[in-house]
Amino acid sequence: MAGPGRTGTAAQQSVAALDTSLTRRLEAIGTGAYVVDEEGRILAVNTRARDALARTAEDLLGHDAHDLLHRDAHGQPLPRSRCRMRQAFHAGRTAQAEEDYFARGDGSLLPIAWLLTPYAIGDAGAGTLVLFHTAGHTPGTAPQPEPTAGPLPELERLALLADATTRLTSTLDVDEALERLVGLVVPRLAEWVIIDLITEHDEVWRTAVVHAEGGTLVRRDDLQGPMPPVPEASPMPLSRALRGVASTVAGPDTYRREPDSGIAVEQRRLFDATGMHSAAIAPIRSTRAVLGALTLGRAEDPVAFTSADLPLVEDIARRAGLALDNARLYQRQRKVAETMQNHLLPQMPRVPGLEMTVRYEPAPDASQVGGDWYDAFPMSDGSTALAVGDVVGHDLDAAAGMAQLRNMLRAYAWAQQEPPSRIVTRLDQALQHITDVDMATMIFARIEASGDGQWQLSWTNAGHPPPLLISHDGLAHYLTEGHGIVLGTGSGTPRPDATTMLAPGSTLVLYTDGLIEEPGRSLDEGLNRLRRHAAALAHRPLSSFTDHLLRRVRPTDNEDDVALLVLRTPSATTRAG
């Protein structure tokens, strides 16, 4: 159920969120940086860039970066055909230059060195990251000496870390995060990458051993799998990293000595099998614990890792640790929520002569638990109660309110031999005093055999989307009678009842609004979409009918959970048999 206060355009909210997110990432980069979209317009810029260019964010955001900034040595606008940055931008490749010029806001020229690289900006599409600093100076508060031959140049290092931050923090799936980590470092920094993770049971699992062969990444499954326990005092590099002690450069000779543990044996096997002559090993940490170790190895590349490479490997491992920790916490929360939802939603009773099936689909971006629910249970008079409802929200509070509402409905329905409207009225009165539910919608119905091959359905509707009834021949219409106000208003308005007969072979669909609501489209469009597809599927077996209906009708950009209860009366041929 869409909660109150959904105002403003989704596009504006998305742009604002994107700007804030990108700017926050750029602020962590130690040099001037900005990101442009696919047309070259500036999407985000950090403080260092604004200061260097003597321009405010308003002067920069939304403007074409080339037209606004790029100049020749004489301060004249640089033709696009002569702009090396523009050429690399259009080619979608990484490029750099040691001498170029930007126009500052005060009219002066700023000689710069720059690096440009493709940069993912999430759902907004592909972007480009530009890093720059004053020509002749490395980023920072003062000129720094030229880097030595081993480590990456400063701008390339910053670009790699910015790319790592974007890629690793934009997923909450552990496997996806690990794949992205592998793609970041191989073959850019090494030919081999090995990831050892510590499980929730404090066991070590060699999760990935991947080798770059030409343009492809090859996984060595034979080198992956469980590892021996971490020694408490071993001085060996991997053992130290898995304890979170330190990063180390290692080689085959490190593990040629007498092994002090099972892990040392596995490391000797790793070096022998991969042919690595040099490796950099760093802990993968979160803010709470050591999660594992990252190993980068070189075999064909003759340049060995040195201690100067370790800060970069540590920075990448630190970002990987935060991403993995977030992903693990999210997956743990999802598992708890799924278990809770499965216990909250009941099993359907067996009703002689009726087919019945249910489905529940959680909100995609929520915690797999929400306020949408269904129920069916036998009544004391022999009829069967049916209910579908929606408590505002899709979080744990909504799920708790849903459980309260459902349990109270069962108690009232069993104890009171009254029409559906009276039971729901009693529920509404109690809702305001003994639950935490502010607002909810629901349909409460009862169905019973009439004795002539038909089934009688009586119901009341408390502000909920109307039930859909489909005949055996595919005629579909909504049951709009019996409609009253939502639960929780306290108005005391009388609630109506409605009754209809279900012919043999009829299909009844009770659902929540997540099935039909779609941003930017009217509710009537959603109702019409549901009616058309339900009519087309009328001859399908009930389980197939329900699955296809859910898949075809639920909007792809749905942000709400969906509960669905579908039943079918026996056809005339079934009864005759």
XYZ file of C-alpha atoms in Angstrom:
577
model
C 0.000 0.000 0.000
C 1.435 3.360 -0.932
C 2.049 5.302 2.246
C 0.973 8.915 2.703
C 3.265 11.704 1.576
C 4.529 10.337 -1.767
C 5.014 13.732 -3.397
C 7.516 15.340 -5.777
C 8.872 13.890 -8.980
C 10.924 10.738 -8.884
C 13.306 12.243 -11.443
C 14.160 15.218 -9.231
C 14.718 12.979 -6.234
C 16.908 10.643 -8.291
C 19.064 13.508 -9.647
C 19.509 15.024 -6.184
C 20.481 11.647 -4.705
C 22.926 11.005 -7.560
C 24.585 14.429 -7.129
C 24.980 13.937 -3.380
C 26.348 10.406 -3.749
C 28.877 11.304 -6.449
C 30.056 14.423 -4.629
C 30.631 12.442 -1.441
C 32.798 9.951 -3.350
C 34.788 12.689 -5.083
C 35.557 14.455 -1.799
C 37.598 11.405 -0.752
C 39.906 11.863 -3.764
C 43.069 13.818 -3.009
C 43.058 15.966 -6.137
C 40.678 17.995 -8.293
C 37.958 15.737 -9.654
C 34.675 15.942 -11.496
C 32.303 13.522 -13.236
C 30.503 14.153 -16.528
C 27.548 12.359 -18.075
C 27.371 10.769 -21.517
C 26.975 14.205 -23.139
C 29.899 15.752 -21.293
C 27.860 17.779 -18.778
C 29.300 18.062 -15.275
C 27.321 15.952 -12.769
C 29.448 16.376 -9.640
C 32.625 18.175 -8.593
C 34.737 18.085 -5.445
C 36.016 20.951 -3.290
C 39.602 20.698 -4.562
C 38.413 21.194 -8.139
C 36.190 24.142 -7.224
C 39.053 25.814 -5.354
C 41.564 25.237 -8.162
C 39.141 26.565 -10.775
C 37.920 29.476 -8.618
C 34.345 28.487 -9.425
C 31.308 27.551 -7.333
C 29.341 24.349 -7.759
C 26.580 26.388 -9.427
C 29.124 27.682 -11.974
C 30.065 24.112 -12.910
C 27.141 21.702 -12.488
C 25.101 21.082 -15.631
C 27.580 22.832 -17.942
C 29.462 21.205 -20.803
C 32.942 20.656 -19.335
C 34.755 21.207 -22.627
C 33.035 24.486 -23.487
C 33.358 25.828 -19.963
C 36.926 24.831 -19.089
C 39.152 23.777 -21.988
C 41.462 26.434 -23.469
C 44.625 26.570 -25.557
C 47.917 28.034 -24.352
C 46.712 31.514 -25.308
C 43.477 31.289 -23.374
C 41.306 30.836 -26.469
C 38.508 28.232 -26.655
C 39.992 24.919 -27.741
C 38.360 23.370 -30.843
C 36.881 19.984 -30.038
C 38.801 18.381 -32.890
C 42.070 19.329 -31.155
C 41.035 18.335 -27.637
C 42.754 15.110 -26.527
C 40.436 14.833 -23.521
C 37.350 15.086 -25.724
C 38.674 12.425 -28.087
C 39.296 9.979 -25.222
C 35.872 10.821 -23.773
C 34.106 9.880 -27.007
C 36.216 6.731 -27.403
C 35.308 5.625 -23.853
C 38.940 4.897 -22.965
C 41.368 5.904 -20.239
C 43.811 8.661 -21.230
C 46.079 11.229 -19.632
C 48.117 14.305 -20.523
C 50.840 16.223 -18.718
C 50.152 19.695 -20.153
C 46.807 21.307 -20.851
C 44.893 24.390 -19.744
C 41.631 25.094 -17.906
C 39.932 28.457 -17.634
C 39.486 29.656 -14.051
C 36.506 31.661 -12.897
C 38.645 34.796 -12.485
C 39.678 34.719 -16.155
C 43.184 33.339 -15.613
C 44.603 30.132 -17.118
C 45.373 27.074 -15.013
C 48.063 24.754 -16.469
C 47.063 21.202 -15.583
C 47.928 17.538 -15.928
C 44.864 15.285 -16.189
C 43.678 11.703 -16.278
C 40.297 10.651 -17.697
C 38.656 7.252 -17.286
C 35.174 5.705 -17.724
C 33.253 5.761 -14.436
C 30.039 3.919 -13.531
C 27.344 6.181 -12.059
C 24.777 3.528 -11.170
C 21.279 3.575 -12.663
C 21.982 6.935 -14.313
C 24.180 5.181 -16.886
C 27.817 5.535 -17.931
C 29.890 8.516 -16.897
C 33.471 9.729 -17.098
C 35.772 10.706 -14.224
C 38.315 13.500 -14.759
C 41.173 13.990 -12.276
C 43.500 16.971 -12.595
C 46.158 18.947 -10.746
C 48.420 21.865 -11.509
C 50.967 20.838 -14.118
C 54.309 19.933 -12.564
C 52.799 19.127 -9.155
C 51.308 15.935 -7.782
C 48.071 16.230 -5.793
C 48.339 17.509 -2.267
C 49.180 20.709 -0.462
C 52.750 20.925 -1.777
C 54.816 19.631 -4.710
C 55.921 16.027 -4.241
C 58.809 14.109 -5.819
C 58.151 12.009 -8.899
C 57.043 8.477 -8.005
C 59.479 5.634 -8.431
C 59.105 3.096 -11.208
C 57.078 0.502 -9.283
C 53.861 2.060 -7.942
C 51.165 3.575 -10.117
C 51.394 7.301 -10.854
C 49.316 9.295 -8.377
C 46.468 10.158 -10.747
C 46.130 6.540 -11.877
C 46.105 5.417 -8.241
C 43.379 7.917 -7.386
C 41.359 6.908 -10.436
C 41.636 3.232 -9.459
C 40.511 3.954 -5.887
C 37.604 6.063 -7.116
C 36.589 3.236 -9.446
C 36.913 0.745 -6.570
C 34.711 2.861 -4.312
C 32.002 3.147 -6.962
C 31.990 -0.478 -8.054
C 32.297 -2.114 -4.666
C 29.815 0.034 -2.757
C 27.080 -0.098 -5.394
C 26.087 -3.725 -4.749
C 24.709 -5.555 -1.729
C 25.390 -9.014 -3.139
C 28.502 -10.759 -1.786
C 29.242 -12.748 -4.960
C 28.813 -9.676 -7.138
C 31.138 -7.659 -4.889
C 33.815 -10.356 -5.178
C 33.499 -10.450 -8.977
C 33.880 -6.689 -9.117
C 36.937 -6.833 -6.881
C 38.558 -9.372 -9.208
C 37.758 -7.216 -12.250
C 39.306 -4.173 -10.596
C 42.750 -5.618 -9.935
C 43.258 -8.158 -12.725
C 45.048 -7.504 -15.018
C 45.509 -3.835 -14.048
C 47.714 -4.584 -11.032
C 48.441 -8.289 -11.216
C 47.937 -11.454 -13.254
C 46.592 -13.439 -10.291
C 44.128 -12.548 -7.563
C 43.396 -14.762 -4.564
C 40.634 -13.980 -2.061
C 40.499 -15.816 1.254
C 37.440 -15.121 3.406
C 36.727 -15.918 7.045
C 33.258 -17.420 7.437
C 30.774 -16.749 10.221
C 32.088 -19.931 11.888
C 35.689 -18.579 11.897
C 36.744 -20.950 9.147
C 38.858 -19.818 6.201
C 37.592 -20.447 2.691
C 39.671 -19.759 -0.411
C 36.833 -18.149 -2.320
C 38.568 -17.057 -5.517
C 41.746 -17.919 -7.401
C 41.576 -16.129 -10.752
C 44.168 -15.737 -13.513
C 44.224 -13.288 -16.411
C 44.862 -15.152 -19.667
C 44.830 -12.781 -22.580
C 41.604 -10.857 -22.384
C 39.745 -13.376 -20.243
C 39.664 -14.257 -16.560
C 40.083 -17.945 -15.740
C 38.981 -19.312 -12.372
C 41.101 -22.086 -10.869
C 38.514 -24.170 -9.043
C 41.126 -26.764 -8.110
C 42.912 -24.220 -5.917
C 39.765 -22.965 -4.192
C 37.949 -24.392 -1.198
C 38.394 -24.838 2.562
C 41.640 -23.810 4.220
C 43.298 -24.901 7.489
C 42.684 -22.748 10.586
C 44.559 -19.485 11.146
C 47.575 -19.987 13.448
C 47.572 -17.680 16.454
C 51.239 -16.661 16.307
C 52.549 -17.584 12.847
C 54.849 -14.957 11.270
C 53.948 -16.083 7.743
C 52.395 -13.400 5.496
C 48.937 -14.879 4.854
C 48.498 -15.910 8.485
C 49.377 -12.368 9.608
C 46.951 -10.868 7.096
C 44.117 -13.167 8.196
C 44.725 -12.051 11.779
C 44.640 -8.430 10.619
C 48.233 -7.827 11.701
C 49.913 -6.419 8.601
C 50.304 -6.379 4.839
C 53.360 -8.111 3.381
C 55.197 -8.748 0.124
C 55.960 -12.428 -0.369
C 57.487 -14.803 -2.895
C 57.932 -18.547 -3.407
C 61.008 -18.578 -1.163
C 58.854 -17.349 1.728
C 57.100 -20.717 1.795
C 60.042 -22.994 0.879
C 61.125 -23.281 4.491
C 59.664 -25.881 6.832
C 55.911 -25.079 7.056
C 54.672 -23.964 10.448
C 50.985 -24.608 9.723
C 48.505 -26.076 7.279
C 47.998 -22.645 5.733
C 51.712 -22.464 4.927
C 51.423 -25.812 3.113
C 48.528 -24.487 1.028
C 50.482 -21.319 0.232
C 53.446 -23.348 -1.043
C 51.004 -25.293 -3.227
C 49.539 -22.020 -4.498
C 52.912 -20.563 -5.528
C 53.954 -23.833 -7.194
C 50.678 -24.145 -9.144
C 50.461 -20.533 -10.295
C 54.135 -19.784 -10.960
C 53.882 -16.471 -9.101
C 57.268 -14.959 -8.334
C 55.884 -12.068 -6.299
C 52.724 -11.389 -4.282
C 51.283 -8.570 -2.200
C 49.039 -9.775 0.645
C 46.749 -7.448 2.623
C 43.990 -7.955 5.218
C 40.377 -7.414 4.161
C 38.878 -5.553 7.126
C 35.549 -4.025 7.991
C 35.037 -1.533 10.794
C 34.138 -4.469 13.054
C 36.378 -7.397 12.176
C 38.898 -8.984 9.813
C 36.957 -10.591 6.966
C 39.796 -12.224 5.060
C 42.836 -11.460 2.928
C 43.499 -10.192 -0.594
C 46.518 -11.551 -2.503
C 47.733 -10.059 -5.789
C 50.325 -12.117 -7.664
C 52.645 -11.662 -10.655
C 54.054 -14.480 -12.751
C 54.764 -13.297 -16.327
C 55.263 -9.648 -15.382
C 58.934 -9.447 -14.335
C 58.379 -6.445 -12.041
C 58.096 -7.660 -8.451
C 55.875 -6.088 -5.854
C 57.640 -3.878 -3.310
C 56.617 -2.307 -0.040
C 55.760 0.847 -2.004
C 52.848 -1.064 -3.594
C 51.278 -2.061 -0.287
C 49.408 1.192 0.521
C 47.411 0.875 -2.715
C 46.654 -2.819 -2.117
C 45.604 -1.964 1.446
C 43.312 0.820 0.215
C 41.608 -1.533 -2.225
C 41.300 -4.269 0.414
C 39.813 -1.763 2.868
C 37.131 -0.743 0.373
C 36.446 -4.405 -0.370
C 36.055 -5.064 3.359
C 33.448 -2.343 3.795
C 31.534 -3.549 0.733
C 31.594 -7.199 1.842
C 30.552 -6.309 5.375
C 27.590 -4.289 4.115
C 26.591 -7.084 1.745
C 26.798 -9.721 4.489
C 24.746 -7.608 6.894
C 22.129 -7.022 4.192
C 21.889 -10.700 3.286
C 21.651 -11.643 6.957
C 18.840 -9.126 7.421
C 17.056 -10.487 4.363
C 17.310 -14.032 5.679
C 15.857 -13.031 9.052
C 13.083 -11.092 7.348
C 12.264 -13.957 4.974
C 12.010 -16.363 7.899
C 9.787 -13.945 9.781
C 7.537 -13.385 6.761
C 7.197 -17.115 6.133
C 6.021 -17.605 9.716
C 3.656 -14.645 9.589
C 1.883 -15.703 6.393
C -0.322 -18.743 7.036
C -0.771 -22.020 5.219
C -3.999 -22.257 3.260
C -6.726 -24.665 4.446
C -8.044 -27.473 2.275
C -11.636 -26.702 1.268
C -13.460 -29.588 -0.432
C -14.526 -28.547 -3.929
C -12.360 -25.400 -4.061
C -8.898 -24.842 -5.513
C -6.905 -22.173 -3.721
C -3.394 -20.771 -4.111
C -1.467 -17.801 -2.735
C 1.653 -15.803 -3.569
C 3.672 -13.178 -1.719
C 6.316 -11.003 -3.415
C 8.294 -8.586 -1.195
C 9.155 -5.019 -2.089
C 12.409 -5.155 -4.113
C 14.280 -2.568 -2.039
C 12.831 -3.373 1.364
C 13.898 -5.945 3.926
C 11.837 -8.803 2.448
C 9.015 -8.209 4.925
C 6.042 -5.906 4.831
C 2.443 -5.104 5.594
C 0.700 -6.951 2.736
C -0.998 -10.185 3.793
C -3.519 -12.863 2.900
C -5.474 -15.346 4.964
C -8.068 -18.089 4.659
C -9.518 -20.140 7.505
C -12.628 -22.191 8.369
C -15.512 -20.439 10.168
C -17.536 -21.950 12.990
C -20.641 -22.147 10.740
C -18.848 -24.264 8.111
C -18.098 -21.474 5.643
C -14.560 -20.387 4.732
C -13.200 -16.913 5.450
C -11.000 -15.132 2.915
C -8.973 -11.979 3.529
C -6.402 -9.853 1.792
C -5.086 -6.689 3.408
C -2.434 -4.028 3.401
C -0.980 -2.162 6.375
C 0.760 1.094 5.428
C 4.502 0.568 4.950
C 6.828 -2.306 4.063
C 9.079 -2.739 7.055
C 9.155 -4.665 10.326
C 6.662 -2.286 11.980
C 4.199 -2.886 9.143
C 4.716 -6.645 9.432
C 4.073 -6.547 13.185
C 0.902 -4.505 12.648
C -0.192 -6.933 9.958
C 0.181 -9.867 12.362
C -1.890 -8.068 15.006
C -4.609 -7.247 12.489
C -4.795 -10.765 11.076
C -4.942 -12.469 14.469
C -7.679 -10.136 15.720
C -9.687 -10.728 12.539
C -9.503 -14.493 13.039
C -10.729 -14.189 16.630
C -13.655 -11.914 15.775
C -14.646 -13.943 12.706
C -14.703 -17.229 14.631
C -16.536 -15.905 17.663
C -19.116 -13.644 15.979
C -21.769 -15.161 13.715
C -22.192 -11.867 11.854
C -21.945 -10.516 8.286
C -18.454 -9.499 7.092
C -19.252 -5.791 7.522
C -20.006 -6.171 11.240
C -16.825 -8.170 11.868
C -14.699 -5.554 10.103
C -16.458 -2.756 12.013
C -15.550 -4.445 15.315
C -11.975 -4.875 14.052
C -11.769 -1.184 13.116
C -12.971 -0.095 16.547
C -10.405 -2.268 18.304
C -7.642 -1.218 15.885
C -7.518 2.310 17.249
C -7.103 1.229 20.866
C -5.040 -1.962 21.091
C -2.723 -1.961 18.046
C -0.006 0.244 16.576
C -1.617 0.223 13.121
C -2.422 3.733 11.878
C -4.124 2.825 8.612
C -4.897 -0.307 6.652
C -7.083 -1.587 3.841
C -8.593 -5.019 3.492
C -11.238 -7.214 1.925
C -12.921 -9.693 4.201
C -15.149 -12.327 2.600
C -16.796 -15.655 3.293
C -17.549 -18.338 0.747
C -19.808 -21.381 1.023
C -21.405 -23.934 -1.298
C -25.017 -23.103 -2.208
C -26.060 -26.688 -2.981
C -26.808 -26.144 -6.698
C -23.260 -26.334 -8.020
C -22.629 -22.666 -7.316
C -20.793 -20.943 -4.492
C -21.986 -17.892 -2.611
C -19.494 -15.133 -1.865
C -20.288 -12.331 0.578
C -17.783 -9.607 1.397
C -17.054 -6.112 2.598
C -14.307 -3.865 1.258
C -12.399 -1.442 3.530
C -10.730 0.881 1.024
C -9.027 -1.929 -0.896
C -8.734 -2.539 -4.676
C -11.823 -4.519 -5.778
C -11.775 -8.313 -6.246
C -11.643 -9.568 -9.825
C -13.985 -12.362 -10.943
C -13.285 -14.290 -14.158
C -15.763 -16.736 -15.645
C -14.787 -20.077 -17.181
C -15.265 -18.445 -20.616
C -12.896 -15.564 -19.883
C -15.400 -12.838 -18.979
C -13.754 -10.688 -16.308
C -15.257 -7.951 -14.152
C -14.507 -6.244 -10.854
C -16.718 -6.680 -7.799
C -17.094 -3.006 -6.907
C -20.011 -3.390 -4.481
C -19.565 -3.463 -0.708
C -16.974 -0.681 -0.771
C -16.320 1.328 2.402
C -13.593 3.512 3.896
C -10.159 2.372 5.049
C -9.479 1.094 8.550
C -8.120 3.515 11.113
C -10.023 6.721 10.341
C -12.244 6.548 13.433
C -15.200 7.958 11.495
C -17.692 5.254 12.505
C -19.223 5.265 9.006
C -21.406 2.151 8.452
C -19.835 -0.506 6.274
C -21.809 -2.226 3.481
C -21.972 -5.918 2.549
C -22.229 -7.393 -0.918
C -23.108 -10.871 -2.197
C -22.674 -12.662 -5.522
C -22.840 -16.206 -6.856
C -19.753 -17.848 -8.346
C -20.635 -20.042 -11.304
C -18.819 -23.346 -11.945
C -15.252 -22.810 -13.171
C -15.068 -19.210 -11.874
C -11.753 -17.748 -10.736
C -11.649 -15.116 -7.982
C -8.554 -12.907 -7.561
C -7.893 -11.003 -4.333
C -4.720 -8.887 -4.427
C -2.940 -5.881 -2.942
C -2.210 -2.635 -4.755
C 1.448 -3.468 -5.438
C 0.162 -5.656 -8.276
C -1.458 -2.788 -10.168
C 0.170 0.488 -9.072
C 2.891 1.883 -11.332
C 4.636 5.268 -11.015
C 3.471 7.718 -13.660
C 0.384 5.701 -14.602
C -3.176 5.855 -13.369
C -4.783 3.195 -11.204
C -7.332 2.546 -13.957
C -4.501 1.517 -16.292
C -3.286 -1.003 -13.739
C -6.773 -2.388 -13.177
C -7.318 -2.728 -16.901
C -3.966 -4.509 -17.314
C -4.905 -6.992 -14.585
C -8.368 -7.625 -16.070
C -7.043 -8.267 -19.597
C -4.310 -10.675 -18.554
C -6.545 -12.534 -16.100
C -9.162 -13.066 -18.829
C -6.498 -14.342 -21.238
C -5.215 -16.850 -18.660
C -8.646 -18.156 -17.599
C -8.089 -21.693 -18.937
C -4.699 -22.165 -17.280
C -4.380 -24.462 -14.247
C -4.698 -22.359 -11.123
C -1.016 -22.431 -10.107
C 0.093 -21.545 -13.637
C -2.614 -18.864 -13.837
C -1.319 -17.235 -10.658
C 2.366 -17.338 -11.572
C 1.818 -15.926 -15.057
C -0.559 -13.269 -13.767
C 1.990 -12.070 -11.223
C 4.803 -12.050 -13.772
C 2.811 -10.276 -16.487
C 0.945 -7.701 -14.416
C 3.303 -6.586 -11.651
C 5.142 -3.426 -12.844
C 8.896 -3.845 -13.277
C 9.582 -0.674 -11.253
C 7.193 -1.705 -8.479
C 8.322 -0.442 -5.055
C 5.674 -2.189 -2.950
C 5.108 -5.746 -1.823
C 2.324 -7.874 -3.313
C -0.020 -10.419 -1.732
C -2.228 -12.524 -3.965
C -4.993 -15.016 -3.077
C -6.662 -16.836 -5.973
C -9.405 -19.475 -5.802
C -11.400 -21.404 -8.383
C -14.733 -23.174 -8.119
C -15.075 -26.633 -9.674
C -16.215 -26.724 -13.292
C -19.394 -28.467 -14.359
C -17.412 -31.368 -15.861
C -15.433 -31.793 -12.634
C -18.641 -32.029 -10.601
C -20.178 -34.441 -13.076
C -17.144 -36.707 -12.867
